[in-house]
Structure formats: C-alpha cells, structure tokens
Amino acid sequence: MEKMIKSLPDVLRDRRATPSFTGEPIPQADLEEILRAGLSAPSGYNVQPWRFVVVKTPEQKRRLRGASFNQAKVEEASVVIVCCGDADSWRRDADEIIRMGLEGGMSESYAAQLKGSVASFLSSLSADQMHGWLNKQVAIAETHMMLMAEVLGYDTAPMEGFEPDKVCEILRLPMSYWVVSILAIGRLKGQDKYHGGRFDISHTVYGEEFGRPLK
C-alpha cells in the first residue's frame, strides 16, 4: 500500500482508537521512525525511563491477547508496542544522562548538582509514587509514537485493558519494570470507531484561576 503522510492537525482531529486491524506488515523503516519519535519525548530530569517491547510474531501476540482480556485487536495489529517504565533506570543511567547533557550544552555547575538532585527525588518515592511518575513519563513517549504512526498513515489503538502480572510474565520483564500501556499499530479493517465528541474549550479550560473563562 502506498505510504500516506498526514498533517498533524488532521491527525489530531481525525484519529480514533482503531477497533480492528488488517494485520498488514509495517516496514521496518516506518517502525523505527515511530520508535524514534517515542525516544525523542521529554522526561523529568531527562531520565528517559521508558522501555518498549515490540511484539510482532503471531505466537507472542496471541499470548499477549490472552493477557489483555481477549481483545482481538492485540492479535490483529501489525505490531504491538508494550510501553513500560523502569523504576531503576535512573540509577543505571545516571552517568550517561550527565554525559549527554554536557555534550548538549549543560553547564558544569548544573551537571554537578543534577546527579544528586535526581537521586534525592526519585529515591524518596514510594512504589505507588514511582508508578505514578513513570505513568507520566511513559505516556508522553507513547503519545509521540502514536501520533507519528498516524502521521505516517497508520491506525492506532492505545490500550489500558490488560493484566500487568500476566504481561510481565509473557514478556519476561525485570522486576523493576512497570507496564503502563499497550499501543497497537496497523491498518484499519472495516469501519472506524465512531467519533465520541470532545468538550468545548469553555467546558474544560480556565484563565488564571478555576472558574474564570479564558480570554
């Protein structure tokens, strides 16, 4: 199928959570472009705690479907990206984070305090707080990938309907990994999902403080 590039405004307006996929393969070059979009996302302290497991084989997608409340789209999708956060990544990657920062223009004075700041903050978090922090970081990266896939002409379905323990077992994830979401990517099969509608700015956005309209 000929590659179709969409504009970002069109994607934001028209994207739906795809209900069913054809299973048509995605070229490796496109998959890598989608993954690189996720890797380009911002993160707290530039820790980049996301870890992505790309699932393409029919056997592994079938197993993953069994851990996702039997949702057929998991097995139908061309590729499924399991989006995880690593609670210990900041420990292992601390020196590399500093090195990249210095290479990119970080000041020596900021580099000197950054490692301590990261350790002080992240080591103080409870397990629940860490999972909440990882949810935020990984969700931004997943959104980058989802939008890039849509720009490249693919259809997507971000999913939170899965059993984390089963997903961890199937993918043999380390103990420090927290499964945030599953992103199914491929080509739409059949009818697209209906448009559920979105609230107007006046319903959800305030100016300066709660209750004041934006001007």
CSV table of N, CA and C in Angstrom, one decimal, residues 71-185:
chain,number,residue,atom,x,y,z
A,71,GLN,N,-8.8,-9.2,23.9
A,71,GLN,CA,-9.1,-8.2,22.9
A,71,GLN,C,-8.5,-8.6,21.5
A,72,ALA,N,-9.3,-8.8,20.5
A,72,ALA,CA,-8.8,-9.3,19.2
A,72,ALA,C,-7.8,-8.3,18.6
A,73,LYS,N,-7.9,-7.0,18.8
A,73,LYS,CA,-7.0,-6.1,18.2
A,73,LYS,C,-5.6,-6.3,18.5
A,74,VAL,N,-5.3,-6.9,19.7
A,74,VAL,CA,-3.9,-7.2,20.1
A,74,VAL,C,-3.3,-8.2,19.1
A,75,GLU,N,-4.1,-9.2,18.7
A,75,GLU,CA,-3.6,-10.2,17.8
A,75,GLU,C,-3.6,-9.8,16.4
A,76,GLU,N,-4.6,-8.9,16.0
A,76,GLU,CA,-4.8,-8.4,14.6
A,76,GLU,C,-3.7,-7.4,14.2
A,77,ALA,N,-3.3,-6.6,15.2
A,77,ALA,CA,-2.4,-5.5,14.9
A,77,ALA,C,-1.1,-5.9,14.2
A,78,SER,N,-0.6,-5.1,13.3
A,78,SER,CA,0.7,-5.4,12.7
A,78,SER,C,1.8,-5.5,13.7
A,79,VAL,N,1.8,-4.6,14.6
A,79,VAL,CA,2.8,-4.6,15.7
A,79,VAL,C,2.1,-4.0,17.0
A,80,VAL,N,2.6,-4.6,18.1
A,80,VAL,CA,2.1,-4.1,19.4
A,80,VAL,C,3.3,-3.7,20.2
A,81,ILE,N,3.3,-2.5,20.7
A,81,ILE,CA,4.4,-1.9,21.5
A,81,ILE,C,3.9,-1.9,22.9
A,82,VAL,N,4.5,-2.7,23.8
A,82,VAL,CA,4.2,-2.7,25.2
A,82,VAL,C,5.1,-1.6,25.8
A,83,CYS,N,4.5,-0.6,26.4
A,83,CYS,CA,5.2,0.6,26.9
A,83,CYS,C,5.4,0.5,28.4
A,84,CYS,N,6.6,0.4,28.8
A,84,CYS,CA,6.9,0.2,30.2
A,84,CYS,C,7.8,1.3,30.8
A,85,GLY,N,7.8,1.4,32.1
A,85,GLY,CA,8.7,2.3,32.8
A,85,GLY,C,9.6,1.5,33.7
A,86,ASP,N,10.9,1.8,33.7
A,86,ASP,CA,11.9,1.1,34.5
A,86,ASP,C,12.2,2.0,35.8
A,87,ALA,N,11.7,1.5,36.9
A,87,ALA,CA,11.9,2.2,38.2
A,87,ALA,C,13.3,2.4,38.6
A,88,ASP,N,14.2,1.6,38.1
A,88,ASP,CA,15.6,1.7,38.5
A,88,ASP,C,16.5,2.3,37.4
A,89,SER,N,15.9,2.7,36.3
A,89,SER,CA,16.8,3.2,35.2
A,89,SER,C,17.6,4.4,35.6
A,90,TRP,N,17.1,5.2,36.5
A,90,TRP,CA,17.9,6.4,36.8
A,90,TRP,C,19.2,6.1,37.5
A,91,ARG,N,19.2,5.0,38.2
A,91,ARG,CA,20.4,4.5,38.9
A,91,ARG,C,21.5,4.1,37.9
A,92,ARG,N,21.0,3.3,37.0
A,92,ARG,CA,22.0,2.7,36.0
A,92,ARG,C,22.4,3.7,35.0
A,93,ASP,N,21.5,4.7,34.6
A,93,ASP,CA,21.8,5.6,33.5
A,93,ASP,C,22.4,7.0,34.0
A,94,ALA,N,22.6,7.2,35.3
A,94,ALA,CA,22.9,8.5,35.8
A,94,ALA,C,24.1,9.1,35.1
A,95,ASP,N,25.2,8.3,35.0
A,95,ASP,CA,26.4,8.9,34.4
A,95,ASP,C,26.2,9.2,32.9
A,96,GLU,N,25.4,8.4,32.2
A,96,GLU,CA,25.2,8.7,30.8
A,96,GLU,C,24.3,9.9,30.6
A,97,ILE,N,23.3,10.1,31.5
A,97,ILE,CA,22.5,11.3,31.5
A,97,ILE,C,23.3,12.5,31.6
A,98,ILE,N,24.3,12.5,32.5
A,98,ILE,CA,25.2,13.6,32.7
A,98,ILE,C,26.0,13.8,31.5
A,99,ARG,N,26.6,12.7,30.9
A,99,ARG,CA,27.5,12.9,29.8
A,99,ARG,C,26.7,13.5,28.6
A,100,MET,N,25.5,13.0,28.3
A,100,MET,CA,24.7,13.5,27.2
A,100,MET,C,24.4,15.0,27.4
A,101,GLY,N,24.1,15.3,28.7
A,101,GLY,CA,23.8,16.7,29.0
A,101,GLY,C,24.9,17.6,28.7
A,102,LEU,N,26.1,17.2,29.2
A,102,LEU,CA,27.3,18.1,29.0
A,102,LEU,C,27.6,18.2,27.5
A,103,GLU,N,27.4,17.1,26.7
A,103,GLU,CA,27.6,17.1,25.3
A,103,GLU,C,26.7,18.1,24.6
A,104,GLY,N,25.5,18.2,25.2
A,104,GLY,CA,24.4,19.0,24.6
A,104,GLY,C,24.4,20.4,25.0
A,105,GLY,N,25.4,20.8,25.9
A,105,GLY,CA,25.4,22.2,26.4
A,105,GLY,C,25.1,22.5,27.8
A,106,MET,N,24.9,21.4,28.6
A,106,MET,CA,24.6,21.6,30.0
A,106,MET,C,25.8,22.2,30.7
A,107,SER,N,25.6,23.1,31.6
A,107,SER,CA,26.7,23.7,32.3
A,107,SER,C,27.4,22.8,33.3
A,108,GLU,N,28.6,22.9,33.6
A,108,GLU,CA,29.3,22.1,34.5
A,108,GLU,C,28.7,22.2,35.9
A,109,SER,N,28.3,23.4,36.3
A,109,SER,CA,27.7,23.6,37.6
A,109,SER,C,26.4,22.9,37.8
A,110,TYR,N,25.6,22.9,36.7
A,110,TYR,CA,24.3,22.2,36.8
A,110,TYR,C,24.5,20.7,36.8
A,111,ALA,N,25.5,20.2,36.0
A,111,ALA,CA,25.8,18.8,36.0
A,111,ALA,C,26.3,18.3,37.4
A,112,ALA,N,27.0,19.2,38.1
A,112,ALA,CA,27.5,18.8,39.4
A,112,ALA,C,26.4,18.5,40.4
A,113,GLN,N,25.3,19.3,40.2
A,113,GLN,CA,24.2,19.1,41.2
A,113,GLN,C,23.1,18.2,40.7
A,114,LEU,N,23.0,17.9,39.4
A,114,LEU,CA,21.9,17.1,38.8
A,114,LEU,C,21.9,15.7,39.3
A,115,LYS,N,23.0,15.0,39.4
A,115,LYS,CA,23.0,13.6,39.8
A,115,LYS,C,22.4,13.5,41.2
A,116,GLY,N,22.8,14.4,42.1
A,116,GLY,CA,22.3,14.4,43.5
A,116,GLY,C,20.9,14.7,43.5
A,117,SER,N,20.4,15.6,42.7
A,117,SER,CA,19.0,16.0,42.7
A,117,SER,C,18.1,14.9,42.3
A,118,VAL,N,18.5,14.2,41.2
A,118,VAL,CA,17.8,13.0,40.7
A,118,VAL,C,17.7,11.9,41.7
A,119,ALA,N,18.8,11.6,42.3
A,119,ALA,CA,18.8,10.5,43.3
A,119,ALA,C,18.0,10.9,44.6
A,120,SER,N,18.1,12.2,45.0
A,120,SER,CA,17.3,12.6,46.2
A,120,SER,C,15.8,12.5,45.9
A,121,PHE,N,15.4,12.9,44.7
A,121,PHE,CA,13.9,12.9,44.5
A,121,PHE,C,13.4,11.5,44.2
A,122,LEU,N,14.0,10.8,43.3
A,122,LEU,CA,13.5,9.5,42.9
A,122,LEU,C,13.6,8.4,44.0
A,123,SER,N,14.7,8.5,44.8
A,123,SER,CA,14.9,7.5,45.8
A,123,SER,C,13.9,7.7,47.0
A,124,SER,N,13.3,8.9,47.0
A,124,SER,CA,12.3,9.2,48.1
A,124,SER,C,10.9,8.8,47.8
A,125,LEU,N,10.6,8.3,46.6
A,125,LEU,CA,9.3,8.0,46.2
A,125,LEU,C,8.9,6.6,46.7
A,126,SER,N,7.7,6.4,47.1
A,126,SER,CA,7.1,5.1,47.4
A,126,SER,C,6.9,4.4,46.1
A,127,ALA,N,6.6,3.1,46.2
A,127,ALA,CA,6.3,2.3,45.0
A,127,ALA,C,5.2,2.9,44.2
A,128,ASP,N,4.1,3.3,44.9
A,128,ASP,CA,2.9,3.9,44.2
A,128,ASP,C,3.3,5.3,43.6
A,129,GLN,N,4.1,6.1,44.3
A,129,GLN,CA,4.5,7.3,43.7
A,129,GLN,C,5.4,7.2,42.5
A,130,MET,N,6.3,6.2,42.6
A,130,MET,CA,7.2,5.9,41.4
A,130,MET,C,6.3,5.5,40.2
A,131,HIS,N,5.3,4.6,40.5
A,131,HIS,CA,4.5,4.2,39.3
A,131,HIS,C,3.7,5.4,38.7
A,132,GLY,N,3.3,6.3,39.6
A,132,GLY,CA,2.6,7.5,39.1
A,132,GLY,C,3.6,8.3,38.3
A,133,TRP,N,4.8,8.5,38.7
A,133,TRP,CA,5.8,9.2,38.0
A,133,TRP,C,6.1,8.6,36.6
A,134,LEU,N,6.3,7.2,36.7
A,134,LEU,CA,6.6,6.5,35.4
A,134,LEU,C,5.4,6.6,34.4
A,135,ASN,N,4.2,6.6,35.0
A,135,ASN,CA,3.0,6.7,34.1
A,135,ASN,C,3.1,8.0,33.3
A,136,LYS,N,3.4,9.1,33.9
A,136,LYS,CA,3.5,10.4,33.3
A,136,LYS,C,4.6,10.4,32.2
A,137,GLN,N,5.8,9.9,32.5
A,137,GLN,CA,6.9,9.9,31.6
A,137,GLN,C,6.6,9.1,30.4
A,138,VAL,N,6.1,7.8,30.6
A,138,VAL,CA,5.9,6.9,29.5
A,138,VAL,C,4.8,7.3,28.7
A,139,ALA,N,3.7,7.9,29.3
A,139,ALA,CA,2.5,8.3,28.5
A,139,ALA,C,2.9,9.3,27.5
A,140,ILE,N,3.8,10.2,27.8
A,140,ILE,CA,4.2,11.2,26.8
A,140,ILE,C,5.0,10.6,25.7
A,141,ALA,N,5.8,9.6,26.0
A,141,ALA,CA,6.6,8.9,24.9
A,141,ALA,C,5.6,8.1,24.0
A,142,GLU,N,4.7,7.5,24.7
A,142,GLU,CA,3.7,6.7,23.9
A,142,GLU,C,2.9,7.6,23.0
A,143,THR,N,2.5,8.7,23.4
A,143,THR,CA,1.7,9.7,22.6
A,143,THR,C,2.6,10.1,21.4
A,144,HIS,N,3.9,10.4,21.6
A,144,HIS,CA,4.7,10.7,20.5
A,144,HIS,C,4.7,9.6,19.4
A,145,MET,N,4.8,8.4,19.9
A,145,MET,CA,4.8,7.2,18.9
A,145,MET,C,3.4,7.1,18.2
A,146,MET,N,2.4,7.3,19.0
A,146,MET,CA,1.0,7.1,18.4
A,146,MET,C,0.8,8.2,17.3
A,147,LEU,N,1.2,9.4,17.6
A,147,LEU,CA,1.0,10.5,16.6
A,147,LEU,C,1.9,10.3,15.4
A,148,MET,N,3.1,9.9,15.6
A,148,MET,CA,4.0,9.6,14.5
A,148,MET,C,3.4,8.5,13.6
A,149,ALA,N,2.9,7.5,14.2
A,149,ALA,CA,2.3,6.4,13.4
A,149,ALA,C,1.2,6.9,12.6
A,150,GLU,N,0.3,7.7,13.2
A,150,GLU,CA,-0.8,8.3,12.5
A,150,GLU,C,-0.3,9.2,11.3
A,151,VAL,N,0.7,10.0,11.6
A,151,VAL,CA,1.2,10.9,10.6
A,151,VAL,C,1.7,10.1,9.4
A,152,LEU,N,2.3,8.9,9.6
A,152,LEU,CA,2.8,8.1,8.6
A,152,LEU,C,1.7,7.3,7.9
A,153,GLY,N,0.4,7.5,8.3
A,153,GLY,CA,-0.7,6.8,7.6
A,153,GLY,C,-1.2,5.6,8.3
A,154,TYR,N,-0.7,5.2,9.4
A,154,TYR,CA,-1.2,4.0,10.1
A,154,TYR,C,-2.3,4.4,11.1
A,155,ASP,N,-2.9,3.3,11.6
A,155,ASP,CA,-4.0,3.5,12.6
A,155,ASP,C,-3.5,2.9,13.9
A,156,THR,N,-4.1,3.4,15.0
A,156,THR,CA,-3.5,3.1,16.3
A,156,THR,C,-4.6,2.9,17.3
A,157,ALA,N,-4.3,2.1,18.4
A,157,ALA,CA,-5.2,1.9,19.5
A,157,ALA,C,-4.4,1.8,20.8
A,158,PRO,N,-4.3,2.9,21.5
A,158,PRO,CA,-3.6,2.8,22.9
A,158,PRO,C,-4.6,2.1,23.8
A,159,MET,N,-4.0,1.2,24.6
A,159,MET,CA,-4.8,0.3,25.4
A,159,MET,C,-4.4,0.2,26.8
A,160,GLU,N,-5.3,0.3,27.8
A,160,GLU,CA,-5.0,0.1,29.2
A,160,GLU,C,-5.7,-1.1,29.7
A,161,GLY,N,-6.4,-1.9,28.9
A,161,GLY,CA,-7.1,-3.1,29.3
A,161,GLY,C,-6.2,-4.3,29.2
A,162,PHE,N,-5.5,-4.6,30.3
A,162,PHE,CA,-4.6,-5.7,30.3
A,162,PHE,C,-4.3,-6.1,31.8
A,163,GLU,N,-3.8,-7.3,32.0
A,163,GLU,CA,-3.4,-7.7,33.3
A,163,GLU,C,-1.9,-7.6,33.5
A,164,PRO,N,-1.4,-6.7,34.2
A,164,PRO,CA,0.0,-6.4,34.3
A,164,PRO,C,0.9,-7.6,34.6
A,165,ASP,N,0.5,-8.4,35.6
A,165,ASP,CA,1.3,-9.5,36.0
A,165,ASP,C,1.5,-10.5,34.9
A,166,LYS,N,0.4,-10.7,34.2
A,166,LYS,CA,0.5,-11.7,33.0
A,166,LYS,C,1.3,-11.1,31.9
A,167,VAL,N,1.2,-9.8,31.6
A,167,VAL,CA,2.1,-9.2,30.6
A,167,VAL,C,3.5,-9.3,31.0
A,168,CYS,N,3.8,-9.1,32.3
A,168,CYS,CA,5.2,-9.2,32.7
A,168,CYS,C,5.7,-10.6,32.6
A,169,GLU,N,4.9,-11.6,32.9
A,169,GLU,CA,5.3,-13.0,32.7
A,169,GLU,C,5.6,-13.4,31.3
A,170,ILE,N,4.7,-13.0,30.4
A,170,ILE,CA,4.8,-13.3,29.0
A,170,ILE,C,6.0,-12.7,28.4
A,171,LEU,N,6.3,-11.4,28.7
A,171,LEU,CA,7.5,-10.7,28.2
A,171,LEU,C,8.7,-10.9,29.0
A,172,ARG,N,8.6,-11.6,30.1
A,172,ARG,CA,9.8,-11.9,30.9
A,172,ARG,C,10.5,-10.6,31.4
A,173,LEU,N,9.6,-9.6,31.9
A,173,LEU,CA,10.1,-8.3,32.2
A,173,LEU,C,10.9,-8.4,33.6
A,174,PRO,N,11.9,-7.5,33.7
A,174,PRO,CA,12.6,-7.4,35.0
A,174,PRO,C,11.6,-6.9,36.1
A,175,MET,N,12.0,-7.2,37.4
A,175,MET,CA,11.1,-6.8,38.5
A,175,MET,C,10.9,-5.3,38.6
A,176,SER,N,11.9,-4.5,38.1
A,176,SER,CA,11.8,-3.0,38.2
A,176,SER,C,10.9,-2.4,37.1
A,177,TYR,N,10.4,-3.2,36.2
A,177,TYR,CA,9.5,-2.7,35.1
A,177,TYR,C,8.1,-2.6,35.5
A,178,TRP,N,7.5,-1.5,35.1
A,178,TRP,CA,6.1,-1.2,35.4
A,178,TRP,C,5.4,-1.0,34.0
A,179,VAL,N,4.4,-1.9,33.7
A,179,VAL,CA,3.7,-1.8,32.4
A,179,VAL,C,2.7,-0.7,32.5
A,180,VAL,N,2.8,0.3,31.6
A,180,VAL,CA,2.0,1.5,31.6
A,180,VAL,C,0.8,1.3,30.6
A,181,SER,N,1.1,0.9,29.4
A,181,SER,CA,0.1,0.9,28.3
A,181,SER,C,0.6,-0.1,27.2
A,182,ILE,N,-0.4,-0.4,26.3
A,182,ILE,CA,-0.1,-1.2,25.1
A,182,ILE,C,-0.5,-0.4,23.9
A,183,LEU,N,0.3,-0.2,22.9
A,183,LEU,CA,0.0,0.6,21.7
A,183,LEU,C,-0.1,-0.4,20.5
A,184,ALA,N,-1.3,-0.6,20.0
A,184,ALA,CA,-1.4,-1.4,18.8
A,184,ALA,C,-1.4,-0.5,17.6
A,185,ILE,N,-0.7,-1.0,16.5
A,185,ILE,CA,-0.5,-0.2,15.3
A,185,ILE,C,-0.7,-1.1,14.1
